[in-house]
Tab-separated table of N, CA, C and O in Angstrom:
chain	number	residue	atom	x	y	z
A	13	MET	N	5.975	-18.786	6.115
A	13	MET	CA	6.770	-18.195	5.060
A	13	MET	C	5.856	-17.820	3.891
A	13	MET	O	4.990	-18.570	3.506
A	14	ALA	N	6.081	-16.632	3.357
A	14	ALA	CA	5.262	-16.138	2.269
A	14	ALA	C	5.590	-16.869	0.973
A	14	ALA	O	6.731	-17.248	0.722
A	15	SER	N	4.573	-17.026	0.149
A	15	SER	CA	4.763	-17.695	-1.136
A	15	SER	C	5.463	-16.768	-2.119
A	15	SER	O	5.512	-15.547	-1.942
A	16	ALA	N	5.962	-17.358	-3.172
A	16	ALA	CA	6.601	-16.569	-4.226
A	16	ALA	C	5.591	-15.615	-4.859
A	16	ALA	O	5.927	-14.473	-5.182
A	17	ALA	N	4.353	-16.072	-5.022
A	17	ALA	CA	3.312	-15.220	-5.604
A	17	ALA	C	3.050	-14.003	-4.715
A	17	ALA	O	2.887	-12.883	-5.206
A	18	PHE	N	3.029	-14.220	-3.400
A	18	PHE	CA	2.820	-13.109	-2.467
A	18	PHE	C	3.981	-12.126	-2.555
A	18	PHE	O	3.775	-10.912	-2.638
A	19	ASN	N	5.189	-12.647	-2.561
A	19	ASN	CA	6.373	-11.787	-2.647
A	19	ASN	C	6.399	-11.001	-3.959
A	19	ASN	O	6.743	-9.812	-3.959
A	20	ASP	N	6.023	-11.638	-5.060
A	20	ASP	CA	5.962	-10.950	-6.350
A	20	ASP	C	4.912	-9.840	-6.326
A	20	ASP	O	5.126	-8.742	-6.845
A	21	TYR	N	3.776	-10.140	-5.726
A	21	TYR	CA	2.680	-9.170	-5.601
A	21	TYR	C	3.134	-7.963	-4.788
A	21	TYR	O	2.946	-6.812	-5.201
A	22	VAL	N	3.758	-8.214	-3.657
A	22	VAL	CA	4.259	-7.136	-2.799
A	22	VAL	C	5.286	-6.305	-3.554
A	22	VAL	O	5.252	-5.069	-3.528
A	23	GLN	N	6.172	-6.961	-4.255
A	23	GLN	CA	7.198	-6.249	-5.014
A	23	GLN	C	6.575	-5.369	-6.099
A	23	GLN	O	7.026	-4.254	-6.338
A	24	THR	N	5.540	-5.860	-6.742
A	24	THR	CA	4.849	-5.065	-7.755
A	24	THR	C	4.247	-3.810	-7.134
A	24	THR	O	4.350	-2.718	-7.698
A	25	LEU	N	3.624	-3.951	-5.985
A	25	LEU	CA	3.028	-2.787	-5.328
A	25	LEU	C	4.104	-1.824	-4.837
A	25	LEU	O	3.905	-0.598	-4.852
A	26	GLU	N	5.235	-2.357	-4.435
A	26	GLU	CA	6.332	-1.490	-3.995
A	26	GLU	C	6.819	-0.594	-5.127
A	26	GLU	O	7.293	0.513	-4.876
A	27	THR	N	6.664	-1.033	-6.366
A	27	THR	CA	7.088	-0.192	-7.486
A	27	THR	C	6.236	1.067	-7.593
A	27	THR	O	6.714	2.093	-8.085
A	28	VAL	N	4.993	1.008	-7.128
A	28	VAL	CA	4.141	2.205	-7.116
A	28	VAL	C	4.754	3.246	-6.184
A	28	VAL	O	4.829	4.432	-6.523
A	29	PHE	N	5.210	2.798	-5.015
A	29	PHE	CA	5.862	3.715	-4.080
A	29	PHE	C	7.162	4.257	-4.668
A	29	PHE	O	7.428	5.455	-4.591
A	30	ASP	N	7.953	3.372	-5.254
A	30	ASP	CA	9.224	3.777	-5.840
A	30	ASP	C	9.021	4.793	-6.959
A	30	ASP	O	9.784	5.766	-7.077
A	31	GLN	N	7.992	4.579	-7.751
A	31	GLN	CA	7.703	5.486	-8.852
A	31	GLN	C	7.309	6.869	-8.324
A	31	GLN	O	7.700	7.880	-8.893
A	32	ALA	N	6.553	6.915	-7.237
A	32	ALA	CA	6.162	8.194	-6.651
A	32	ALA	C	7.387	8.948	-6.148
A	32	ALA	O	7.447	10.180	-6.229
A	33	VAL	N	8.370	8.226	-5.650
A	33	VAL	CA	9.593	8.863	-5.157
A	33	VAL	C	10.381	9.472	-6.305
A	33	VAL	O	10.872	10.596	-6.199
A	34	THR	N	10.480	8.758	-7.397
A	34	THR	CA	11.315	9.236	-8.506
A	34	THR	C	10.591	10.193	-9.441
A	34	THR	O	11.234	11.049	-10.047
A	35	GLU	N	9.267	10.057	-9.563
A	35	GLU	CA	8.540	10.828	-10.569
A	35	GLU	C	7.407	11.679	-10.025
A	35	GLU	O	6.833	12.476	-10.759
A	36	GLY	N	7.061	11.505	-8.750
A	36	GLY	CA	5.867	12.134	-8.218
A	36	GLY	C	6.051	13.573	-7.780
A	36	GLY	O	7.164	14.062	-7.606
A	37	SER	N	4.923	14.230	-7.596
A	37	SER	CA	4.896	15.578	-7.045
A	37	SER	C	5.190	15.499	-5.539
A	37	SER	O	5.272	14.412	-4.962
A	38	ASP	N	5.303	16.641	-4.910
A	38	ASP	CA	5.509	16.670	-3.458
A	38	ASP	C	4.355	15.987	-2.734
A	38	ASP	O	4.571	15.267	-1.758
A	39	ASP	N	3.132	16.213	-3.212
A	39	ASP	CA	1.971	15.592	-2.580
A	39	ASP	C	1.982	14.076	-2.761
A	39	ASP	O	1.645	13.326	-1.842
A	40	GLU	N	2.381	13.624	-3.933
A	40	GLU	CA	2.474	12.179	-4.175
A	40	GLU	C	3.592	11.563	-3.340
A	40	GLU	O	3.443	10.447	-2.829
A	41	LEU	N	4.671	12.289	-3.190
A	41	LEU	CA	5.770	11.811	-2.353
A	41	LEU	C	5.323	11.673	-0.901
A	41	LEU	O	5.612	10.677	-0.241
A	42	PHE	N	4.580	12.661	-0.406
A	42	PHE	CA	4.043	12.582	0.954
A	42	PHE	C	3.127	11.365	1.095
A	42	PHE	O	3.269	10.566	2.032
A	43	ALA	N	2.176	11.230	0.176
A	43	ALA	CA	1.213	10.125	0.248
A	43	ALA	C	1.928	8.782	0.163
A	43	ALA	O	1.589	7.843	0.893
A	44	SER	N	2.914	8.707	-0.705
A	44	SER	CA	3.676	7.476	-0.860
A	44	SER	C	4.402	7.115	0.433
A	44	SER	O	4.356	5.969	0.881
A	45	GLY	N	5.072	8.084	1.019
A	45	GLY	CA	5.800	7.833	2.261
A	45	GLY	C	4.877	7.427	3.389
A	45	GLY	O	5.167	6.505	4.159
A	46	TYR	N	3.751	8.114	3.478
A	46	TYR	CA	2.780	7.802	4.534
A	46	TYR	C	2.234	6.382	4.352
A	46	TYR	O	2.215	5.588	5.286
A	47	LEU	N	1.814	6.084	3.135
A	47	LEU	CA	1.242	4.756	2.887
A	47	LEU	C	2.274	3.648	2.953
A	47	LEU	O	1.952	2.524	3.327
A	48	ARG	N	3.498	3.951	2.597
A	48	ARG	CA	4.551	2.922	2.637
A	48	ARG	C	4.711	2.382	4.056
A	48	ARG	O	4.921	1.187	4.249
A	49	GLY	N	4.610	3.263	5.035
A	49	GLY	CA	4.685	2.810	6.422
A	49	GLY	C	3.565	1.850	6.768
A	49	GLY	O	3.793	0.797	7.372
A	50	HIS	N	2.348	2.196	6.372
A	50	HIS	CA	1.206	1.305	6.622
A	50	HIS	C	1.381	-0.007	5.855
A	50	HIS	O	1.136	-1.085	6.402
A	51	PHE	N	1.790	0.107	4.602
A	51	PHE	CA	1.972	-1.062	3.741
A	51	PHE	C	2.998	-2.021	4.327
A	51	PHE	O	2.749	-3.227	4.450
A	52	ASP	N	4.159	-1.497	4.688
A	52	ASP	CA	5.219	-2.351	5.236
A	52	ASP	C	4.775	-3.045	6.512
A	52	ASP	O	5.072	-4.218	6.733
A	53	LEU	N	4.064	-2.316	7.366
A	53	LEU	CA	3.570	-2.906	8.608
A	53	LEU	C	2.559	-4.012	8.326
A	53	LEU	O	2.623	-5.099	8.915
A	54	VAL	N	1.643	-3.765	7.417
A	54	VAL	CA	0.632	-4.769	7.071
A	54	VAL	C	1.289	-6.025	6.500
A	54	VAL	O	0.961	-7.145	6.898
A	55	VAL	N	2.222	-5.840	5.571
A	55	VAL	CA	2.892	-6.998	4.961
A	55	VAL	C	3.622	-7.804	6.033
A	55	VAL	O	3.522	-9.037	6.076
A	56	ALA	N	4.329	-7.120	6.919
A	56	ALA	CA	5.054	-7.819	7.983
A	56	ALA	C	4.089	-8.574	8.901
A	56	ALA	O	4.351	-9.726	9.272
A	57	GLN	N	2.972	-7.945	9.253
A	57	GLN	CA	1.998	-8.613	10.125
A	57	GLN	C	1.388	-9.831	9.451
A	57	GLN	O	1.210	-10.882	10.087
A	58	LEU	N	1.070	-9.717	8.174
A	58	LEU	CA	0.512	-10.861	7.450
A	58	LEU	C	1.507	-12.013	7.412
A	58	LEU	O	1.138	-13.171	7.615
A	59	GLU	N	2.762	-11.701	7.161
A	59	GLU	CA	3.785	-12.744	7.117
A	59	GLU	C	3.980	-13.386	8.487
A	59	GLU	O	4.085	-14.613	8.593
A	60	LEU	N	4.016	-12.580	9.525
A	60	LEU	CA	4.213	-13.113	10.877
A	60	LEU	C	3.056	-13.989	11.332
A	60	LEU	O	3.241	-14.930	12.099
A	61	ASN	N	1.864	-13.669	10.855
A	61	ASN	CA	0.671	-14.421	11.256
A	61	ASN	C	0.323	-15.539	10.286
A	61	ASN	O	-0.778	-16.085	10.347
A	62	ASP	N	1.270	-15.863	9.398
A	62	ASP	CA	1.040	-16.902	8.389
A	62	ASP	C	-0.256	-16.670	7.610
A	62	ASP	O	-0.990	-17.605	7.303
A	63	ALA	N	-0.523	-15.398	7.315
A	63	ALA	CA	-1.718	-15.023	6.573
A	63	ALA	C	-1.344	-14.247	5.312
A	63	ALA	O	-2.087	-13.385	4.859
A	64	ALA	N	-0.191	-14.546	4.763
A	64	ALA	CA	0.332	-13.809	3.614
A	64	ALA	C	-0.417	-14.196	2.350
A	64	ALA	O	0.000	-15.081	1.601
A	65	GLN	N	-1.540	-13.533	2.135
A	65	GLN	CA	-2.349	-13.744	0.940
A	65	GLN	C	-2.500	-12.407	0.227
A	65	GLN	O	-2.736	-11.382	0.866
A	66	THR	N	-2.387	-12.439	-1.078
A	66	THR	CA	-2.459	-11.197	-1.835
A	66	THR	C	-3.774	-10.465	-1.596
A	66	THR	O	-3.795	-9.242	-1.499
A	67	SER	N	-4.839	-11.202	-1.456
A	67	SER	CA	-6.156	-10.585	-1.282
A	67	SER	C	-6.303	-9.860	0.056
A	67	SER	O	-7.223	-9.060	0.229
A	68	ALA	N	-5.399	-10.103	0.985
A	68	ALA	CA	-5.493	-9.477	2.303
A	68	ALA	C	-4.743	-8.154	2.397
A	68	ALA	O	-5.002	-7.359	3.307
A	69	VAL	N	-3.846	-7.886	1.464
A	69	VAL	CA	-2.952	-6.734	1.597
A	69	VAL	C	-3.692	-5.407	1.537
A	69	VAL	O	-3.656	-4.623	2.494
A	70	LEU	N	-4.335	-5.114	0.435
A	70	LEU	CA	-4.960	-3.795	0.293
A	70	LEU	C	-6.083	-3.538	1.292
A	70	LEU	O	-6.156	-2.434	1.844
A	71	PRO	N	-6.963	-4.505	1.561
A	71	PRO	CA	-7.969	-4.234	2.590
A	71	PRO	C	-7.351	-3.914	3.952
A	71	PRO	O	-7.843	-3.042	4.675
A	72	ALA	N	-6.258	-4.581	4.284
A	72	ALA	CA	-5.596	-4.309	5.559
A	72	ALA	C	-4.933	-2.934	5.558
A	72	ALA	O	-4.956	-2.227	6.571
A	73	VAL	N	-4.354	-2.539	4.428
A	73	VAL	CA	-3.762	-1.195	4.333
A	73	VAL	C	-4.861	-0.144	4.462
A	73	VAL	O	-4.710	0.837	5.196
A	74	GLN	N	-5.965	-0.348	3.771
A	74	GLN	CA	-7.074	0.601	3.850
A	74	GLN	C	-7.629	0.695	5.266
A	74	GLN	O	-7.927	1.785	5.749
A	75	ALA	N	-7.739	-0.425	5.950
A	75	ALA	CA	-8.213	-0.426	7.332
A	75	ALA	C	-7.231	0.299	8.244
A	75	ALA	O	-7.640	1.045	9.146
A	76	SER	N	-5.952	0.110	8.008
A	76	SER	CA	-4.923	0.776	8.801
A	76	SER	C	-4.997	2.290	8.622
A	76	SER	O	-4.933	3.050	9.591
A	77	VAL	N	-5.160	2.730	7.382
A	77	VAL	CA	-5.286	4.166	7.104
A	77	VAL	C	-6.567	4.708	7.731
A	77	VAL	O	-6.559	5.792	8.328
A	78	GLU	N	-7.640	3.986	7.604
A	78	GLU	CA	-8.914	4.420	8.188
A	78	GLU	C	-8.786	4.598	9.701
A	78	GLU	O	-9.293	5.563	10.265
A	79	HIS	N	-8.095	3.672	10.327
A	79	HIS	CA	-7.895	3.733	11.773
A	79	HIS	C	-7.072	4.962	12.179
A	79	HIS	O	-7.261	5.506	13.257
A	80	ALA	N	-6.171	5.385	11.304
A	80	ALA	CA	-5.263	6.493	11.629
A	80	ALA	C	-5.641	7.803	10.944
A	80	ALA	O	-4.899	8.778	11.039
A	81	LYS	N	-6.794	7.855	10.285
A	81	LYS	CA	-7.114	9.041	9.490
A	81	LYS	C	-7.255	10.305	10.318
A	81	LYS	O	-7.132	11.405	9.784
A	82	HIS	N	-7.446	10.177	11.610
A	82	HIS	CA	-7.526	11.365	12.465
A	82	HIS	C	-6.199	12.124	12.481
A	82	HIS	O	-6.162	13.290	12.852
A	83	GLU	N	-5.120	11.476	12.040
A	83	GLU	CA	-3.803	12.114	11.984
A	83	GLU	C	-3.660	13.046	10.781
A	83	GLU	O	-2.731	13.840	10.729
A	84	LEU	N	-4.563	12.929	9.836
A	84	LEU	CA	-4.407	13.609	8.554
A	84	LEU	C	-5.395	14.743	8.364
A	84	LEU	O	-6.555	14.649	8.784
A	85	ALA	N	-4.942	15.775	7.684
A	85	ALA	CA	-5.827	16.850	7.262
A	85	ALA	C	-6.664	16.333	6.084
A	85	ALA	O	-6.210	15.444	5.348
A	86	PRO	N	-7.860	16.877	5.897
A	86	PRO	CA	-8.681	16.425	4.761
A	86	PRO	C	-7.957	16.529	3.417
A	86	PRO	O	-8.094	15.648	2.565
A	87	ALA	N	-7.175	17.570	3.210
A	87	ALA	CA	-6.434	17.712	1.952
A	87	ALA	C	-5.415	16.583	1.792
A	87	ALA	O	-5.209	16.077	0.686
A	88	ASP	N	-4.790	16.174	2.891
A	88	ASP	CA	-3.841	15.063	2.834
A	88	ASP	C	-4.555	13.766	2.500
A	88	ASP	O	-4.034	12.922	1.767
A	89	MET	N	-5.752	13.590	3.038
A	89	MET	CA	-6.521	12.367	2.786
A	89	MET	C	-6.822	12.215	1.300
A	89	MET	O	-6.854	11.096	0.785
A	90	VAL	N	-7.024	13.330	0.604
A	90	VAL	CA	-7.275	13.277	-0.839
A	90	VAL	C	-6.081	12.632	-1.543
A	90	VAL	O	-6.243	11.763	-2.404
A	91	HIS	N	-4.886	13.038	-1.164
A	91	HIS	CA	-3.675	12.485	-1.785
A	91	HIS	C	-3.466	11.025	-1.390
A	91	HIS	O	-3.034	10.212	-2.214
A	92	ILE	N	-3.789	10.707	-0.143
A	92	ILE	CA	-3.682	9.313	0.318
A	92	ILE	C	-4.651	8.432	-0.473
A	92	ILE	O	-4.287	7.340	-0.920
A	93	GLN	N	-5.879	8.904	-0.657
A	93	GLN	CA	-6.876	8.124	-1.407
A	93	GLN	C	-6.434	7.932	-2.865
A	93	GLN	O	-6.632	6.859	-3.434
A	94	ALA	N	-5.834	8.956	-3.449
A	94	ALA	CA	-5.347	8.833	-4.826
A	94	ALA	C	-4.234	7.779	-4.910
A	94	ALA	O	-4.192	6.978	-5.855
A	95	MET	N	-3.358	7.771	-3.935
A	95	MET	CA	-2.278	6.773	-3.927
A	95	MET	C	-2.849	5.376	-3.664
A	95	MET	O	-2.387	4.395	-4.266
A	96	LEU	N	-3.838	5.271	-2.812
A	96	LEU	CA	-4.496	3.980	-2.597
A	96	LEU	C	-5.107	3.468	-3.903
A	96	LEU	O	-5.056	2.262	-4.182
A	97	GLN	N	-5.665	4.371	-4.688
A	97	GLN	CA	-6.240	3.966	-5.981
A	97	GLN	C	-5.150	3.472	-6.930
A	97	GLN	O	-5.335	2.493	-7.642
A	98	ARG	N	-4.010	4.151	-6.928
A	98	ARG	CA	-2.889	3.691	-7.760
A	98	ARG	C	-2.443	2.301	-7.331
A	98	ARG	O	-2.125	1.446	-8.164
A	99	LEU	N	-2.418	2.060	-6.014
A	99	LEU	CA	-2.068	0.724	-5.519
A	99	LEU	C	-3.105	-0.303	-5.960
A	99	LEU	O	-2.757	-1.414	-6.368
A	100	ALA	N	-4.388	0.069	-5.875
A	100	ALA	CA	-5.457	-0.850	-6.282
A	100	ALA	C	-5.351	-1.175	-7.767
A	100	ALA	O	-5.553	-2.326	-8.170
A	101	ASP	N	-5.026	-0.168	-8.572
A	101	ASP	CA	-4.867	-0.402	-10.009
A	101	ASP	C	-3.701	-1.357	-10.269
A	101	ASP	O	-3.816	-2.278	-11.083
A	102	ALA	N	-2.580	-1.127	-9.596
A	102	ALA	CA	-1.423	-2.011	-9.749
A	102	ALA	C	-1.751	-3.411	-9.241
A	102	ALA	O	-1.339	-4.411	-9.841
A	103	ALA	N	-2.497	-3.486	-8.160
A	103	ALA	CA	-2.869	-4.789	-7.590
A	103	ALA	C	-3.750	-5.569	-8.547
A	103	ALA	O	-3.590	-6.785	-8.700
A	104	ALA	N	-4.663	-4.885	-9.204
A	104	ALA	CA	-5.561	-5.553	-10.153
A	104	ALA	C	-4.767	-6.176	-11.297
A	104	ALA	O	-5.090	-7.266	-11.769
A	105	GLN	N	-3.707	-5.505	-11.704
A	105	GLN	CA	-2.865	-6.040	-12.778
A	105	GLN	C	-1.931	-7.141	-12.278
A	105	GLN	O	-1.536	-8.011	-13.039
A	106	ALA	N	-1.572	-7.086	-10.992
A	106	ALA	CA	-0.602	-8.027	-10.439
A	106	ALA	C	-1.240	-9.273	-9.842
A	106	ALA	O	-0.539	-10.229	-9.558
A	107	GLU	N	-2.542	-9.243	-9.622
A	107	GLU	CA	-3.214	-10.361	-8.963
A	107	GLU	C	-2.998	-11.636	-9.755
A	107	GLU	O	-3.287	-11.699	-10.950
A	108	PRO	N	-2.421	-12.636	-9.083
A	108	PRO	CA	-2.185	-13.910	-9.801
A	108	PRO	C	-3.493	-14.550	-10.221
A	108	PRO	O	-4.492	-14.465	-9.518
A	109	THR	N	-3.473	-15.168	-11.353
A	109	THR	CA	-4.662	-15.889	-11.826
A	109	THR	C	-4.536	-17.346	-11.398
A	109	THR	O	-3.468	-17.921	-11.400
A	110	SER	N	-5.649	-17.906	-11.042
A	110	SER	CA	-5.647	-19.304	-10.572
A	110	SER	C	-5.981	-20.254	-11.673
A	110	SER	O	-6.696	-19.998	-12.549
């Protein structure tokens, strides 16, 4: 079972996706939707494997995107990378302090 800190962290990152839906351009909406699928899968896998740690989320999402980048046009990858940066920025602010 995931900790409250992990759930709070995930929820904070989900707001980045939600914000792209309500306020983003078409390109941001595409990137958000694409990454949301990777994000949700990674979070579910971490929880199922009892590895739900905040530090594991973004590297796993980045690895998932890297593995699937052959699906994307180079122009799409630019938007995906920008959204990944927004997630990283939100993660840096959301990372629990020990």
